[in-house]
């Protein structure tokens, strides 16, 4: 990535095309015409949510957001931009790694019990508006859920046919810190198409480039013109300016080492005094993947089902082994979550488990901020007398 312009190598190599709102409308229609179920952001119930789109008119044109620790509000934007609204409460894992999946059902037929697998085929998703942090989060979940010896068939079935339209961020929220995690605001690899939205005196338009063979085909079908230099430069400048306006930053240190070296820090007691162990942070996090199973029966006892549902390491039952939970205290559960995200995730999966989207900060009911906690641990580790000198 060019650190001055925020431009990826792929984007720099592809001059791309420029389209207006009519092109966005055509993009949704073309994707639907190819059999995709198009999902993208829309303004609903006071938030930018991800939902199935029947037309591009449902995109959140003219809506921005104000996001802070424990606070999220929509606000109108006079420029009419569609994607200047940062990450909302949902991420794409809602579609790729759903909150509830029926694994099998069983019916009593006479003296027999007949088991049936759930063979419902998932839609072919087209994700419109995948931000750079979320593009990286999908790559993280790819590694976790299908990148090893044990492949998650549910995820694989949903992920394998998905078409991804990324969007580069030009308007970070106050809780974003993708720059310090190296995940944005320019889009990295993994997209079929990538958009950068520009609204200036020359009008409202989208610079669109391809990252795959199917992306090439769709790009050629769009009502778009070759990208002009002014639009490309305005787009690059918008992304570069976004990189300068991150609301949050992680301490500039090796976070993996920081987590490993601060397990006994008093800060864990401090955050435990504030954390409600509600698990919101894990539900909204685009990389958290833990699940549990629930068995249910109907009232006759003739029909039973097993469901896989999202679970949270903040739940006492999550680490319950015979006789009690392994992590009984709030301190141990918050520390487990944060040290896994920023530290031991590297050991397991070769990357950070945090992509800097800021969702856990926004949707924490008491405004606990992972960057603030990391900074406090960093301060403590620097002020701690060295073991040599002790
Ligand atoms: S830990 Fe928080 S900021 Fe990091 S990816 Fe998860 S929700 Fe986003
Ligand atoms: S850090 Fe916040 S969101 Fe996460 S469990 Fe604690 S109170 Fe809930």
Short mmCIF file of C-alpha atoms and ligand atoms in Angstrom, two decimals:
data_model
loop_
_atom_site.label_atom_id
_atom_site.label_comp_id
_atom_site.label_asym_id
_atom_site.label_seq_id
_atom_site.Cartn_x
_atom_site.Cartn_y
_atom_site.Cartn_z
CA UNK A 1 0.00 0.00 0.00
CA UNK A 2 1.18 3.52 -0.76
CA UNK A 3 1.23 5.07 2.68
CA UNK A 4 0.99 8.61 1.32
CA UNK A 5 -2.11 8.06 -0.75
CA UNK A 6 -3.55 5.03 1.04
CA UNK A 7 -3.83 3.32 -2.35
CA UNK A 8 -3.39 -0.44 -2.70
CA UNK A 9 -1.16 -1.89 -5.39
CA UNK A 10 -4.18 -3.49 -7.07
CA UNK A 11 -6.04 -0.20 -7.19
CA UNK A 12 -2.96 1.63 -8.46
CA UNK A 13 -2.60 -0.91 -11.27
CA UNK A 14 -6.24 -0.63 -12.34
CA UNK A 15 -7.34 2.74 -13.72
CA UNK A 16 -10.96 1.61 -13.33
CA UNK A 17 -14.09 3.47 -14.31
CA UNK A 18 -16.27 6.21 -12.90
CA UNK A 19 -20.03 5.97 -12.47
CA UNK A 20 -22.80 8.01 -10.91
CA UNK A 21 -25.80 6.95 -8.84
CA UNK A 22 -27.29 5.40 -11.98
CA UNK A 23 -24.26 3.12 -12.10
CA UNK A 24 -24.87 2.08 -8.49
CA UNK A 25 -28.48 1.27 -9.36
CA UNK A 26 -27.27 -0.77 -12.33
CA UNK A 27 -24.72 -2.60 -10.15
CA UNK A 28 -27.45 -3.85 -7.79
CA UNK A 29 -29.61 -4.90 -10.76
CA UNK A 30 -26.74 -6.69 -12.51
CA UNK A 31 -25.81 -8.60 -9.37
CA UNK A 32 -29.45 -9.58 -8.79
CA UNK A 33 -29.72 -10.58 -12.45
CA UNK A 34 -26.75 -12.91 -11.99
CA UNK A 35 -28.59 -14.71 -9.20
CA UNK A 36 -26.99 -13.00 -6.23
CA UNK A 37 -28.89 -11.92 -3.14
CA UNK A 38 -27.54 -8.43 -2.67
CA UNK A 39 -26.83 -7.32 0.90
CA UNK A 40 -25.67 -3.85 1.76
CA UNK A 41 -26.02 -1.00 4.23
CA UNK A 42 -29.34 0.74 4.75
CA UNK A 43 -30.65 3.19 7.34
CA UNK A 44 -33.17 1.45 9.58
CA UNK A 45 -34.25 1.73 13.23
CA UNK A 46 -31.79 4.52 13.95
CA UNK A 47 -28.71 2.71 12.65
CA UNK A 48 -26.92 1.72 9.46
CA UNK A 49 -27.73 -1.97 9.26
CA UNK A 50 -26.87 -4.65 6.71
CA UNK A 51 -29.94 -5.96 4.90
CA UNK A 52 -31.03 -7.50 1.63
CA UNK A 53 -31.35 -4.74 -0.95
CA UNK A 54 -33.91 -4.80 -3.73
CA UNK A 55 -32.57 -1.58 -5.21
CA UNK A 56 -29.75 0.88 -4.71
CA UNK A 57 -32.35 3.41 -3.51
CA UNK A 58 -32.20 1.60 -0.18
CA UNK A 59 -28.55 2.55 0.36
CA UNK A 60 -28.13 5.13 3.15
CA UNK A 61 -27.71 8.12 0.85
CA UNK A 62 -27.45 11.23 2.99
CA UNK A 63 -26.85 9.45 6.31
CA UNK A 64 -23.72 9.65 8.39
CA UNK A 65 -23.08 8.51 11.95
CA UNK A 66 -21.69 9.86 15.18
CA UNK A 67 -20.02 7.06 17.09
CA UNK A 68 -18.31 7.25 20.45
CA UNK A 69 -17.71 4.87 23.33
CA UNK A 70 -21.17 3.54 24.23
CA UNK A 71 -22.90 5.92 21.82
CA UNK A 72 -24.13 5.74 18.21
CA UNK A 73 -26.40 8.21 16.41
CA UNK A 74 -27.39 8.75 12.80
CA UNK A 75 -27.04 12.25 11.43
CA UNK A 76 -28.08 13.65 8.09
CA UNK A 77 -25.36 14.52 5.60
CA UNK A 78 -26.01 17.40 3.23
CA UNK A 79 -23.65 15.91 0.61
CA UNK A 80 -25.89 12.87 0.09
CA UNK A 81 -23.00 10.38 0.34
CA UNK A 82 -23.98 6.70 0.63
CA UNK A 83 -20.96 5.17 2.32
CA UNK A 84 -19.71 7.95 4.63
CA UNK A 85 -21.00 6.23 7.74
CA UNK A 86 -18.34 3.82 9.13
CA UNK A 87 -19.03 0.36 10.55
CA UNK A 88 -22.53 -0.29 11.89
CA UNK A 89 -23.64 -2.73 14.59
CA UNK A 90 -23.56 -5.74 12.30
CA UNK A 91 -20.73 -7.22 10.34
CA UNK A 92 -20.72 -9.65 7.44
CA UNK A 93 -20.29 -12.57 9.83
CA UNK A 94 -24.05 -12.31 10.35
CA UNK A 95 -24.38 -13.77 6.84
CA UNK A 96 -21.27 -15.96 6.61
CA UNK A 97 -21.26 -17.34 10.16
CA UNK A 98 -24.91 -16.85 11.19
CA UNK A 99 -26.05 -16.38 14.80
CA UNK A 100 -28.30 -19.47 14.61
CA UNK A 101 -27.92 -22.55 12.42
CA UNK A 102 -30.04 -25.70 12.68
CA UNK A 103 -27.60 -28.60 12.47
CA UNK A 104 -30.03 -31.48 12.47
CA UNK A 105 -33.51 -32.53 13.49
CA UNK A 106 -34.82 -35.86 14.73
CA UNK A 107 -38.32 -37.33 14.56
CA UNK A 108 -39.78 -40.34 16.30
CA UNK A 109 -41.37 -42.56 13.65
CA UNK A 110 -42.94 -45.57 15.35
CA UNK A 111 -40.14 -47.25 17.25
CA UNK A 112 -37.44 -45.53 15.16
CA UNK A 113 -35.74 -42.16 15.50
CA UNK A 114 -35.06 -40.59 12.11
CA UNK A 115 -32.33 -37.97 11.91
CA UNK A 116 -32.27 -35.34 9.13
CA UNK A 117 -29.46 -32.96 8.31
CA UNK A 118 -30.40 -29.41 7.40
CA UNK A 119 -29.56 -29.27 3.71
CA UNK A 120 -31.01 -25.81 3.04
CA UNK A 121 -28.79 -24.18 0.45
CA UNK A 122 -27.70 -20.67 1.43
CA UNK A 123 -28.24 -17.82 -1.00
CA UNK A 124 -25.35 -16.70 -3.19
CA UNK A 125 -24.51 -13.48 -1.45
CA UNK A 126 -23.26 -10.30 -3.07
CA UNK A 127 -21.94 -8.06 -0.32
CA UNK A 128 -22.09 -4.41 -1.32
CA UNK A 129 -20.09 -1.94 0.75
CA UNK A 130 -17.55 -4.10 2.58
CA UNK A 131 -15.21 -1.71 4.38
CA UNK A 132 -11.50 -2.33 4.44
CA UNK A 133 -11.53 -3.40 8.10
CA UNK A 134 -14.35 -5.84 7.39
CA UNK A 135 -12.59 -7.16 4.30
CA UNK A 136 -9.71 -8.04 6.61
CA UNK A 137 -12.14 -9.51 9.17
CA UNK A 138 -13.54 -11.83 6.49
CA UNK A 139 -9.98 -12.92 5.70
CA UNK A 140 -9.43 -13.61 9.42
CA UNK A 141 -12.60 -15.73 9.61
CA UNK A 142 -11.55 -17.53 6.39
CA UNK A 143 -8.35 -18.53 8.16
CA UNK A 144 -10.13 -19.55 11.36
CA UNK A 145 -13.14 -21.36 9.91
CA UNK A 146 -11.90 -22.92 6.67
CA UNK A 147 -8.14 -22.42 6.70
CA UNK A 148 -7.20 -25.39 8.85
CA UNK A 149 -7.75 -29.11 9.07
CA UNK A 150 -11.28 -28.73 10.44
CA UNK A 151 -13.42 -26.84 7.95
CA UNK A 152 -16.73 -25.29 8.93
CA UNK A 153 -19.15 -26.48 6.24
CA UNK A 154 -21.75 -23.81 7.03
CA UNK A 155 -19.24 -21.01 6.59
CA UNK A 156 -17.66 -22.60 3.54
CA UNK A 157 -21.01 -23.01 1.81
CA UNK A 158 -21.86 -19.37 2.34
CA UNK A 159 -18.42 -17.95 1.67
CA UNK A 160 -17.45 -19.89 -1.44
CA UNK A 161 -19.99 -18.27 -3.76
CA UNK A 162 -19.94 -14.77 -2.30
CA UNK A 163 -19.22 -11.74 -4.49
CA UNK A 164 -17.58 -8.88 -2.61
CA UNK A 165 -17.90 -5.19 -3.47
CA UNK A 166 -15.55 -3.36 -1.15
CA UNK A 167 -15.75 0.32 -0.32
CA UNK A 168 -12.83 2.43 0.77
CA UNK A 169 -13.43 4.60 3.80
CA UNK A 170 -13.41 8.35 3.46
CA UNK A 171 -15.26 9.13 6.71
CA UNK A 172 -13.96 7.27 9.77
CA UNK A 173 -15.94 7.31 12.99
CA UNK A 174 -14.56 8.57 16.29
CA UNK A 175 -14.05 4.95 17.33
CA UNK A 176 -12.13 3.74 14.25
CA UNK A 177 -8.47 2.73 14.45
CA UNK A 178 -7.84 0.65 11.31
CA UNK A 179 -4.65 2.60 10.54
CA UNK A 180 -2.93 1.44 13.70
CA UNK A 181 -3.99 -2.16 12.99
CA UNK A 182 -2.79 -1.92 9.37
CA UNK A 183 -6.23 -2.81 7.98
CA UNK A 184 -7.45 0.38 6.27
CA UNK A 185 -8.83 2.76 5.21
CA UNK A 186 -7.75 1.67 1.69
CA UNK A 187 -9.06 -1.74 0.67
CA UNK A 188 -6.63 -4.63 0.71
CA UNK A 189 -6.98 -7.79 -1.40
CA UNK A 190 -10.06 -10.01 -1.36
CA UNK A 191 -12.63 -8.01 -3.31
CA UNK A 192 -14.26 -8.58 -6.69
CA UNK A 193 -14.96 -4.87 -7.12
CA UNK A 194 -13.85 -1.89 -5.05
CA UNK A 195 -15.50 1.53 -4.88
CA UNK A 196 -14.28 4.89 -3.67
CA UNK A 197 -17.03 7.48 -3.30
CA UNK A 198 -16.31 11.09 -4.27
CA UNK A 199 -18.62 14.06 -3.69
CA UNK A 200 -17.22 17.42 -4.78
CA UNK A 201 -17.88 20.30 -7.16
CA UNK A 202 -17.68 17.87 -10.08
CA UNK A 203 -20.57 15.85 -8.68
CA UNK A 204 -21.38 12.65 -6.79
CA UNK A 205 -19.60 9.67 -8.29
CA UNK A 206 -17.91 6.36 -7.60
CA UNK A 207 -14.46 5.31 -8.78
CA UNK A 208 -14.79 1.56 -9.34
CA UNK A 209 -12.08 -1.01 -10.03
CA UNK A 210 -12.06 -4.77 -10.43
CA UNK A 211 -10.19 -7.43 -8.47
CA UNK A 212 -11.44 -10.61 -10.18
CA UNK A 213 -12.52 -12.04 -13.52
CA UNK A 214 -16.22 -11.72 -12.64
CA UNK A 215 -15.52 -8.22 -11.41
CA UNK A 216 -14.09 -7.44 -14.87
CA UNK A 217 -17.28 -8.70 -16.52
CA UNK A 218 -19.56 -6.66 -14.29
CA UNK A 219 -17.37 -3.57 -14.60
CA UNK A 220 -17.73 -3.79 -18.37
CA UNK A 221 -21.54 -3.97 -18.09
CA UNK A 222 -21.91 -0.89 -15.90
CA UNK A 223 -22.97 2.50 -17.28
CA UNK A 224 -19.58 4.02 -16.47
CA UNK A 225 -16.83 5.98 -18.20
CA UNK A 226 -13.06 5.55 -18.03
CA UNK A 227 -11.71 6.98 -14.81
CA UNK A 228 -10.45 10.54 -15.20
CA UNK A 229 -7.41 11.80 -13.37
CA UNK A 230 -9.33 14.34 -11.26
CA UNK A 231 -11.68 11.68 -9.88
CA UNK A 232 -8.84 9.28 -9.13
CA UNK A 233 -6.89 11.98 -7.33
CA UNK A 234 -9.93 13.16 -5.37
CA UNK A 235 -10.63 9.56 -4.34
CA UNK A 236 -7.05 8.95 -3.24
CA UNK A 237 -7.03 12.23 -1.34
CA UNK A 238 -10.28 11.29 0.41
CA UNK A 239 -8.86 7.96 1.58
CA UNK A 240 -5.54 9.55 2.61
CA UNK A 241 -7.41 12.23 4.58
CA UNK A 242 -9.45 9.53 6.30
CA UNK A 243 -6.22 7.87 7.40
CA UNK A 244 -5.29 11.13 9.14
CA UNK A 245 -8.65 11.40 10.93
CA UNK A 246 -8.81 8.13 12.85
CA UNK A 247 -10.74 8.66 16.06
CA UNK A 248 -8.63 6.17 18.02
CA UNK A 249 -5.17 4.64 17.89
CA UNK A 250 -3.53 1.65 19.47
CA UNK A 251 -0.28 2.22 21.37
CA UNK A 252 2.72 1.90 19.08
CA UNK A 253 4.17 -1.24 20.54
CA UNK A 254 4.17 -4.98 19.92
CA UNK A 255 0.66 -5.73 21.18
CA UNK A 256 1.32 -9.46 21.39
CA UNK A 257 4.26 -8.84 23.70
CA UNK A 258 2.28 -6.25 25.64
CA UNK A 259 -0.54 -8.73 26.31
CA UNK A 260 1.88 -11.48 27.34
CA UNK A 261 3.78 -9.14 29.67
CA UNK A 262 0.87 -7.57 31.52
CA UNK A 263 -1.15 -10.53 32.75
CA UNK A 264 -0.70 -9.40 36.35
CA UNK A 265 -1.43 -5.71 35.74
CA UNK A 266 -3.81 -4.04 38.24
CA UNK A 267 -5.65 -2.54 35.24
CA UNK A 268 -7.49 -5.85 34.81
CA UNK A 269 -9.16 -5.23 38.18
CA UNK A 270 -10.04 -1.72 37.09
CA UNK A 271 -11.76 -2.84 33.89
CA UNK A 272 -13.42 -5.72 35.73
CA UNK A 273 -15.06 -3.11 37.95
CA UNK A 274 -16.72 -1.59 34.89
CA UNK A 275 -17.43 -4.59 32.65
CA UNK A 276 -20.96 -6.01 32.85
CA UNK A 277 -19.91 -9.30 31.13
CA UNK A 278 -22.83 -8.75 28.77
CA UNK A 279 -20.89 -10.09 25.78
CA UNK A 280 -21.97 -7.28 23.42
CA UNK A 281 -18.35 -6.78 22.37
CA UNK A 282 -18.09 -10.37 21.19
CA UNK A 283 -21.44 -10.29 19.38
CA UNK A 284 -20.56 -7.20 17.32
CA UNK A 285 -16.90 -8.14 16.72
CA UNK A 286 -16.47 -9.22 13.08
CA UNK A 287 -13.82 -11.81 13.97
CA UNK A 288 -15.29 -13.45 17.10
CA UNK A 289 -16.48 -16.90 16.08
CA UNK A 290 -17.32 -18.93 19.19
CA UNK A 291 -20.48 -21.01 19.27
CA UNK A 292 -22.32 -23.47 21.47
CA UNK A 293 -25.09 -25.94 20.76
CA UNK A 294 -28.65 -26.05 22.05
CA UNK A 295 -30.99 -29.03 21.85
CA UNK A 296 -34.73 -28.34 21.80
CA UNK A 297 -37.78 -30.57 21.60
CA UNK A 298 -41.43 -29.94 20.93
CA UNK A 299 -44.00 -30.54 23.68
CA UNK A 300 -44.83 -34.06 22.48
CA UNK A 301 -41.21 -35.15 22.60
CA UNK A 302 -41.54 -36.57 19.07
CA UNK A 303 -39.42 -33.89 17.39
CA UNK A 304 -36.01 -32.59 18.46
CA UNK A 305 -33.53 -30.18 16.90
CA UNK A 306 -29.92 -29.22 17.51
CA UNK A 307 -29.01 -25.58 16.88
CA UNK A 308 -25.61 -23.97 16.75
CA UNK A 309 -25.72 -20.46 18.21
CA UNK A 310 -23.16 -17.75 18.79
CA UNK A 311 -21.63 -17.86 22.25
CA UNK A 312 -19.38 -15.50 24.15
CA UNK A 313 -16.28 -15.97 26.29
CA UNK A 314 -17.96 -13.53 28.71
CA UNK A 315 -20.65 -16.12 29.43
CA UNK A 316 -20.00 -18.15 32.60
CA UNK A 317 -21.26 -21.31 30.90
CA UNK A 318 -18.79 -20.86 28.04
CA UNK A 319 -15.85 -22.18 30.04
CA UNK A 320 -17.84 -24.50 32.31
CA UNK A 321 -16.00 -27.76 32.72
CA UNK A 322 -17.16 -30.40 35.18
CA UNK A 323 -17.59 -28.65 38.50
CA UNK A 324 -17.38 -24.99 37.48
CA UNK A 325 -16.29 -22.36 35.01
CA UNK A 326 -12.57 -22.10 34.21
CA UNK A 327 -12.82 -18.31 34.19
CA UNK A 328 -15.14 -17.43 37.04
CA UNK A 329 -14.19 -13.79 37.56
CA UNK A 330 -14.97 -10.79 35.34
CA UNK A 331 -11.27 -9.94 35.42
CA UNK A 332 -10.32 -13.31 33.97
CA UNK A 333 -13.00 -13.17 31.28
CA UNK A 334 -12.20 -9.64 30.07
CA UNK A 335 -8.49 -10.47 30.12
CA UNK A 336 -9.10 -13.66 28.16
CA UNK A 337 -11.03 -11.75 25.48
CA UNK A 338 -8.54 -8.92 25.10
CA UNK A 339 -5.37 -11.01 25.30
CA UNK A 340 -6.83 -13.42 22.74
CA UNK A 341 -7.78 -10.60 20.34
CA UNK A 342 -4.46 -8.79 20.52
CA UNK A 343 -2.01 -11.49 21.56
CA UNK A 344 -2.64 -15.23 21.44
CA UNK A 345 -4.60 -14.89 18.17
CA UNK A 346 -1.17 -14.51 16.53
CA UNK A 347 -0.09 -17.84 17.98
CA UNK A 348 -3.25 -19.59 16.83
CA UNK A 349 -3.97 -17.95 13.51
CA UNK A 350 -0.94 -15.89 12.52
CA UNK A 351 -2.55 -12.45 12.71
CA UNK A 352 -4.24 -10.06 15.09
CA UNK A 353 -7.83 -10.90 15.95
CA UNK A 354 -8.63 -7.19 15.96
CA UNK A 355 -9.10 -5.23 12.74
CA UNK A 356 -9.72 -1.85 14.35
CA UNK A 357 -13.39 -1.47 13.39
CA UNK A 358 -14.30 0.07 16.77
CA UNK A 359 -17.60 -1.81 17.12
CA UNK A 360 -16.77 -3.20 20.57
CA UNK A 361 -16.19 0.37 21.78
CA UNK A 362 -19.42 1.75 20.35
CA UNK A 363 -21.69 -1.08 21.45
CA UNK A 364 -20.28 -1.58 24.94
CA UNK A 365 -23.07 -0.31 27.23
CA UNK A 366 -20.52 1.16 29.64
CA UNK A 367 -18.14 2.47 26.95
CA UNK A 368 -15.14 0.24 27.63
CA UNK A 369 -12.56 1.07 24.97
CA UNK A 370 -10.05 -1.58 23.90
CA UNK A 371 -7.57 1.13 22.78
CA UNK A 372 -7.81 2.87 26.15
CA UNK A 373 -7.28 -0.41 27.96
CA UNK A 374 -4.27 -1.24 25.78
CA UNK A 375 -2.83 2.24 26.40
CA UNK A 376 -3.26 1.82 30.16
CA UNK A 377 -1.51 -1.55 30.06
CA UNK A 378 1.25 -0.02 27.95
CA UNK A 379 1.73 2.81 30.46
CA UNK A 380 1.83 0.34 33.33
CA UNK A 381 4.34 -1.89 31.56
CA UNK A 382 6.64 1.09 30.91
CA UNK A 383 6.46 2.34 34.50
CA UNK A 384 6.91 -1.10 36.02
CA UNK A 385 10.35 -1.62 37.59
CA UNK A 386 12.32 -4.02 35.42
CA UNK A 387 12.83 -7.47 36.88
CA UNK A 388 16.57 -7.02 36.57
CA UNK A 389 16.53 -3.91 38.70
CA UNK A 390 13.98 -5.26 41.17
S1 LIG B 1 -11.92 -6.23 19.00
FE1 LIG B 1 -13.31 -4.47 18.72
S2 LIG B 1 -12.25 -3.08 17.32
FE2 LIG B 1 -11.21 -5.08 17.20
S3 LIG B 1 -12.22 -6.13 15.46
FE3 LIG B 1 -13.33 -6.74 17.32
S4 LIG B 1 -15.03 -5.25 17.50
FE4 LIG B 1 -13.54 -4.41 16.03
S1 LIG B 2 -16.47 -4.99 27.69
FE1 LIG B 2 -18.47 -3.92 27.51
S2 LIG B 2 -19.56 -5.01 25.87
FE2 LIG B 2 -17.86 -6.35 26.51
S3 LIG B 2 -18.76 -7.69 28.07
FE3 LIG B 2 -17.88 -5.95 29.19
S4 LIG B 2 -19.60 -4.48 29.40
FE4 LIG B 2 -20.21 -5.96 27.81
#
